[in-house]
mmCIF file of C-alpha atoms in Angstrom:
data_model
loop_
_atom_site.group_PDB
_atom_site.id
_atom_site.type_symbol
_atom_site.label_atom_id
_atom_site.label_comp_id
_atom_site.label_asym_id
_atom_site.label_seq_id
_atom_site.Cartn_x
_atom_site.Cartn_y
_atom_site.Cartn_z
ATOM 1 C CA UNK C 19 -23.958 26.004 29.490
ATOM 2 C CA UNK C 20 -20.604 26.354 27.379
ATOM 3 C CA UNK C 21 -21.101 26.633 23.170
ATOM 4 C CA UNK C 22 -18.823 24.743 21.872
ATOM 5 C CA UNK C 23 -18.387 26.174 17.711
ATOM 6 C CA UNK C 24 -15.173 25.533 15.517
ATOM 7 C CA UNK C 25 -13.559 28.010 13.425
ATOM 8 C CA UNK C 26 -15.221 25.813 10.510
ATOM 9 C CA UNK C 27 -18.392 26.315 11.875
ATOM 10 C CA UNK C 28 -17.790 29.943 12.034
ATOM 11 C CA UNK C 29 -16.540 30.045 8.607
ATOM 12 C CA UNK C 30 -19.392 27.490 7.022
ATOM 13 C CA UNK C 31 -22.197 30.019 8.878
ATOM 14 C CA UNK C 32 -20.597 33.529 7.307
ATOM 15 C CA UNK C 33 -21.266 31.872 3.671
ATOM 16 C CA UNK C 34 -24.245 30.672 4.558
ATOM 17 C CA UNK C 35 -25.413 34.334 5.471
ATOM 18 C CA UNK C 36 -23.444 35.813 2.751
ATOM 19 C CA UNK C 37 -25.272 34.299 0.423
ATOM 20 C CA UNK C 38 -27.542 35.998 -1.713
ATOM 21 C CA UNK C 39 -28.034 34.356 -4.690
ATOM 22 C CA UNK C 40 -31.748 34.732 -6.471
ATOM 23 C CA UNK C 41 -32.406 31.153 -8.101
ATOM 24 C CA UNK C 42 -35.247 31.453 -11.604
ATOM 25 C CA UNK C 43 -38.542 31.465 -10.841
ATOM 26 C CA UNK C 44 -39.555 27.927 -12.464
ATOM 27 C CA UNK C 45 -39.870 24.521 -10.272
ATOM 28 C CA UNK C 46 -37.326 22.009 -11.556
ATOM 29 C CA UNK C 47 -38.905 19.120 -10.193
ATOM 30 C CA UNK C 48 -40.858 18.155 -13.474
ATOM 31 C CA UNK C 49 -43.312 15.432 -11.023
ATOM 32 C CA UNK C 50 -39.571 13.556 -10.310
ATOM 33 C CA UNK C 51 -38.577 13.747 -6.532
ATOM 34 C CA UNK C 52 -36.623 11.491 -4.360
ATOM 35 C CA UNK C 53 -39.232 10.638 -1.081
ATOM 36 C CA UNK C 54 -37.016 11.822 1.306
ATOM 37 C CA UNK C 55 -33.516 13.814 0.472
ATOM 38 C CA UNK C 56 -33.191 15.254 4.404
ATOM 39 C CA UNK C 57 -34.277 13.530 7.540
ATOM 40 C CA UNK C 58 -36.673 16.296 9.884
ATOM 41 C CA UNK C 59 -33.461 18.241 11.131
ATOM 42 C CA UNK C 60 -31.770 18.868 7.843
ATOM 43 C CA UNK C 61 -34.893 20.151 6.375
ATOM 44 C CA UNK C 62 -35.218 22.295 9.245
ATOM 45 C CA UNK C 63 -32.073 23.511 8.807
ATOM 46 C CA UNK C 64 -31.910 24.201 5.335
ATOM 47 C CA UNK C 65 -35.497 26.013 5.665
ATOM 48 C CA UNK C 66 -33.572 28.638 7.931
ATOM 49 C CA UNK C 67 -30.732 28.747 5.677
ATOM 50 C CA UNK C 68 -33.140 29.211 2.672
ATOM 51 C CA UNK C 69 -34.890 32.537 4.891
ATOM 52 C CA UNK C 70 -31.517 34.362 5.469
ATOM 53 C CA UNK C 71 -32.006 36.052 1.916
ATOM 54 C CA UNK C 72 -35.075 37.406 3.073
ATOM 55 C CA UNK C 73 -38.830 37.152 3.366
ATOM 56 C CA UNK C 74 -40.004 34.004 1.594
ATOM 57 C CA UNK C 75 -43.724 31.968 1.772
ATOM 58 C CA UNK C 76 -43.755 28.639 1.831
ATOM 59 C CA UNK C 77 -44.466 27.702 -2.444
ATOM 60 C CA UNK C 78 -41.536 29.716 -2.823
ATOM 61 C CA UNK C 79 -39.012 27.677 -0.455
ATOM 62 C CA UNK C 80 -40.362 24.659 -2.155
ATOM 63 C CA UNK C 81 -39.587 25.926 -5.499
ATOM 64 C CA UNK C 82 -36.134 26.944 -4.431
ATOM 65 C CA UNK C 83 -35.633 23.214 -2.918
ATOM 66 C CA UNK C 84 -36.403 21.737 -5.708
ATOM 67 C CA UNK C 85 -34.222 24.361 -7.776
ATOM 68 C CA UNK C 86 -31.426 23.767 -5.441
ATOM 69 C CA UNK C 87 -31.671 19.916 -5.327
ATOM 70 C CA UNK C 88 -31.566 20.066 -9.510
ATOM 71 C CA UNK C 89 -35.282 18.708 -9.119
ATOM 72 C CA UNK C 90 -34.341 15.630 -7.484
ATOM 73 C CA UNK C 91 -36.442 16.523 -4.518
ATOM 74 C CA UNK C 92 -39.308 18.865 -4.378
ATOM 75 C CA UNK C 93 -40.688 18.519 -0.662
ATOM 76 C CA UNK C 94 -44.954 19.107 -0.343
ATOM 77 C CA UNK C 95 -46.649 21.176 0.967
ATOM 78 C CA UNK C 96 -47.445 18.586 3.796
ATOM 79 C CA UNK C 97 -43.927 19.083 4.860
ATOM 80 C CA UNK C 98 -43.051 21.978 4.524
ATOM 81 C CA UNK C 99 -46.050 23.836 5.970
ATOM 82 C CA UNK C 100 -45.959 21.849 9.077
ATOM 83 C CA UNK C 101 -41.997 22.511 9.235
ATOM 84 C CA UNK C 102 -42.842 26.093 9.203
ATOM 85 C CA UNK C 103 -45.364 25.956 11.859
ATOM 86 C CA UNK C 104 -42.669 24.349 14.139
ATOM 87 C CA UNK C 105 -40.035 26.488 13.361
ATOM 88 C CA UNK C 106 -42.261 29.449 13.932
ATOM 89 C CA UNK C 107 -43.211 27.675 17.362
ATOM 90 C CA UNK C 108 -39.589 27.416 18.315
ATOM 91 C CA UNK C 109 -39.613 30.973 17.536
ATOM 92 C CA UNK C 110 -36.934 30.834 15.051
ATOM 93 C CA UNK C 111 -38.697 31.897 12.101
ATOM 94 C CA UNK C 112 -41.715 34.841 12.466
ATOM 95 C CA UNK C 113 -44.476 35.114 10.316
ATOM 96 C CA UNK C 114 -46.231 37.942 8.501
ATOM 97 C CA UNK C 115 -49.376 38.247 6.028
ATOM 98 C CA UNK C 116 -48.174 39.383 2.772
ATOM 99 C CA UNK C 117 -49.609 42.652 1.607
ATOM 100 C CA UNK C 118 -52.966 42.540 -1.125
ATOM 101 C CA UNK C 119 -52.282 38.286 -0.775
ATOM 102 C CA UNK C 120 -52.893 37.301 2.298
ATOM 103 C CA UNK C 121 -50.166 34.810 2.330
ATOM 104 C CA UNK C 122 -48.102 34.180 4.935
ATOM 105 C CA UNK C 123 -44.183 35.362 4.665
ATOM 106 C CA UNK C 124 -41.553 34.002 6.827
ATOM 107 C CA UNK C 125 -38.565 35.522 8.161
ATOM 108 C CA UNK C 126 -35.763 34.137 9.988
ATOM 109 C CA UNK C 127 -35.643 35.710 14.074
ATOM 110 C CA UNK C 128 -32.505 36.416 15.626
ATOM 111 C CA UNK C 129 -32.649 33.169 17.588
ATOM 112 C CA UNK C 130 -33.020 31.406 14.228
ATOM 113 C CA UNK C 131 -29.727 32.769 12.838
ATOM 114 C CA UNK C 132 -28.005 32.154 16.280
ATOM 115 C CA UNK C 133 -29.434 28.044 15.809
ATOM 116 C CA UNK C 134 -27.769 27.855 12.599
ATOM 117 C CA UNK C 135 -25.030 28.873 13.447
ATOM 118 C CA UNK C 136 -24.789 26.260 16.600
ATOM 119 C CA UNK C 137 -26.197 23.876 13.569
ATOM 120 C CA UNK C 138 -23.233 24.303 10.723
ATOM 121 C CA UNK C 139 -22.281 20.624 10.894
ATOM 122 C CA UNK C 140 -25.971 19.904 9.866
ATOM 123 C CA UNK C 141 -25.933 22.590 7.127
ATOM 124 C CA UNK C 142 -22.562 21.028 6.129
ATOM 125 C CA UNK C 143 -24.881 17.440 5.648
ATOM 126 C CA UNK C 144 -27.521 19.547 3.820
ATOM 127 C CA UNK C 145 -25.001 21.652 1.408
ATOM 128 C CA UNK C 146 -23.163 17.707 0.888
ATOM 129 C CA UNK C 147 -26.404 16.720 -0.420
ATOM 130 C CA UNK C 148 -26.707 19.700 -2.498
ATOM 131 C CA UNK C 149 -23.265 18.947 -4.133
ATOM 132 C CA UNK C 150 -24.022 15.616 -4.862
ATOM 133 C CA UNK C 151 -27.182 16.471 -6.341
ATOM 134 C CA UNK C 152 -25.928 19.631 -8.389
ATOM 135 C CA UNK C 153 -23.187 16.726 -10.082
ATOM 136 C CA UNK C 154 -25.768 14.499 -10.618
ATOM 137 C CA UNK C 155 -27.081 17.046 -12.410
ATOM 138 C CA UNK C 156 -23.783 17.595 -14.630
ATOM 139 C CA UNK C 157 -24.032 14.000 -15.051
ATOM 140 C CA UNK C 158 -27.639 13.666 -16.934
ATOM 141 C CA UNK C 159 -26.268 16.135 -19.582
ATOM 142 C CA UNK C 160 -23.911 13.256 -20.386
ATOM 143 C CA UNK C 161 -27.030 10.970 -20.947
ATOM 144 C CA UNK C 162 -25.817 10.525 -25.032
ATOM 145 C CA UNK C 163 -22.301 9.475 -23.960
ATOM 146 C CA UNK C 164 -23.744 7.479 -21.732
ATOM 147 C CA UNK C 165 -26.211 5.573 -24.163
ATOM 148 C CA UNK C 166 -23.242 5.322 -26.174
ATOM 149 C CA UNK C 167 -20.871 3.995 -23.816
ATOM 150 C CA UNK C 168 -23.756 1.353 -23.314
ATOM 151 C CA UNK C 169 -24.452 0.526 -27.173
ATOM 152 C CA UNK C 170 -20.519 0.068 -27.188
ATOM 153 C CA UNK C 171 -20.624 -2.139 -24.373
ATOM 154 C CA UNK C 172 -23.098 -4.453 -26.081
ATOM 155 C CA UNK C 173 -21.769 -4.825 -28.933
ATOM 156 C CA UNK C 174 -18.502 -5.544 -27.696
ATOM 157 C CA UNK C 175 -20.522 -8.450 -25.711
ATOM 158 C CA UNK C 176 -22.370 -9.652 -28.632
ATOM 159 C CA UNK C 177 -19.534 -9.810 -30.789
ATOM 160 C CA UNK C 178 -17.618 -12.151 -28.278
ATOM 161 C CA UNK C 179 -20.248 -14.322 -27.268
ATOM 162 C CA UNK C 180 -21.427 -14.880 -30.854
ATOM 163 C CA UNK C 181 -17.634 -15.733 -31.653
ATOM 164 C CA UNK C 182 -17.869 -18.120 -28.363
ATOM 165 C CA UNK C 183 -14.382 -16.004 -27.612
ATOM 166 C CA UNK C 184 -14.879 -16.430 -23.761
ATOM 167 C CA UNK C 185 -14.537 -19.574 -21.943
ATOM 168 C CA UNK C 186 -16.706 -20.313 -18.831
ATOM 169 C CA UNK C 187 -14.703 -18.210 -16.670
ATOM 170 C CA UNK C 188 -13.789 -15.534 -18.990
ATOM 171 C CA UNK C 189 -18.292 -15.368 -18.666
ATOM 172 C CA UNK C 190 -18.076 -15.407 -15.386
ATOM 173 C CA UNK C 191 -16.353 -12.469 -14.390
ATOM 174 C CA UNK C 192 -18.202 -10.472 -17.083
ATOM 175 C CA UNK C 193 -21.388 -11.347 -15.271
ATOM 176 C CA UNK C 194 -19.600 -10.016 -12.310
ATOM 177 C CA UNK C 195 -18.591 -6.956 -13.403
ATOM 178 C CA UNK C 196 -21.913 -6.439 -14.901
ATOM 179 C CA UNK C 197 -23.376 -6.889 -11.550
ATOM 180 C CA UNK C 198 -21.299 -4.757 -9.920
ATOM 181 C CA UNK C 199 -21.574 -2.090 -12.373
ATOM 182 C CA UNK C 200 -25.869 -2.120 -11.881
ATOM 183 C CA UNK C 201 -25.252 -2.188 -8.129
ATOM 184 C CA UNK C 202 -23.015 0.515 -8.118
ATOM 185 C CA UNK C 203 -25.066 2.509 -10.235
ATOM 186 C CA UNK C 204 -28.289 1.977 -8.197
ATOM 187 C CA UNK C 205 -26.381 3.246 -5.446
ATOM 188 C CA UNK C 206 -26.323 6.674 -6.966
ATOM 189 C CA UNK C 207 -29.979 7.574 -6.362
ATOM 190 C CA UNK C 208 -29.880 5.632 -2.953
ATOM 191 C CA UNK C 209 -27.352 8.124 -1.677
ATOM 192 C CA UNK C 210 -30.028 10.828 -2.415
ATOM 193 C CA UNK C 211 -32.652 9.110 -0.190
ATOM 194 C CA UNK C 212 -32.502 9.533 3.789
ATOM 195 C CA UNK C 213 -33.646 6.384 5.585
ATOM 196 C CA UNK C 214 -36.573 6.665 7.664
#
């Protein structure tokens, strides 16, 4: 069987296991996820990339998703244990009791790092997603110039229909644009959320 991995690849998989950034230990989440930010395989993925730092348990890779994802997505523990379990089956993850806890640590196996790296155009999906939530992120700090941008709007609105300064038309493509402005921003979170 012939591997067939780009120069990209190559180049997406060294950052991924030259990363070795510690994230704060506090779960960003706040109750707020999106149900589903990765479909099966890009969680899988992201759980190995998560485990080339080092020894992690399972609350711990869910507080770093949700740190990650700016606390758009916190996954359960009904995910991610049983994600674990199979990724420890496939033998690309091992497991190990923590000393004095008893939890159970997981490290990525050889054969784990060598999947990831056969995997980089998944991780690219998964570190896409990450972007997208990270500016998202950058975005809600904006909220006030947002709100005002949206009392300005109004009154601007107000102010013409009170005057009766738009004819039927002119109304018209306002409620257009209006529409297409909600729809557009609904699509925001959407883009977050993997189909089933």
């Amino acid at each position: 069987m012939m591997l067939d991995i780009s120069v990209l690849d190559v180049k997406i998989t060294l950052s991924i296991l030259m990363s070795n950034e510690k994230l704060p230990d506090v779960c960003a989440c706040n109750g707020k996820s999106v149900k589903r930010m990765f479909n099966p395989k890009q969680l899988r993925i992201y759980i190995l990339h998560l485990l080339i730092d080092g020894a992690n348990y399972g609350y711990e890779l869910i507080k770093k998703i949700g740190q990650e994802t700016a606390g758009f997505y916190c996954p359960s523990p009904g995910v991610i244990y049983p994600t674990l379990t199979l990724l420890e089956e496939l033998g690309f993850i091992a497991a190990g009791k923590e000393s004095g806890k008893g939890r159970k640590c997981y490290t990525i196996t050889p054969e784990g790092r060598c999947f990831l790296l056969l995997k980089a155009d998944i991780f690219s999906e998964v570190k896409m997603k990450l972007d997208y939530a990270q500016e998202l992120r950058a975005g809600n700090l904006f909220a006030n110039e947002i709100e005002c941008a949206v009392d300005k709007f109004k009154s601007l609105l107000r102010h013409k229909i009170v005057l009766q300064q738009l004819t039927c038309e002119e109304s018209a493509k306002v409620v257009n644009i209006i529409n297409s402005a909600v729809d557009r921003i609904e699509q925001v979170n959407a883009a977050l959320v993997v189909e089933d």
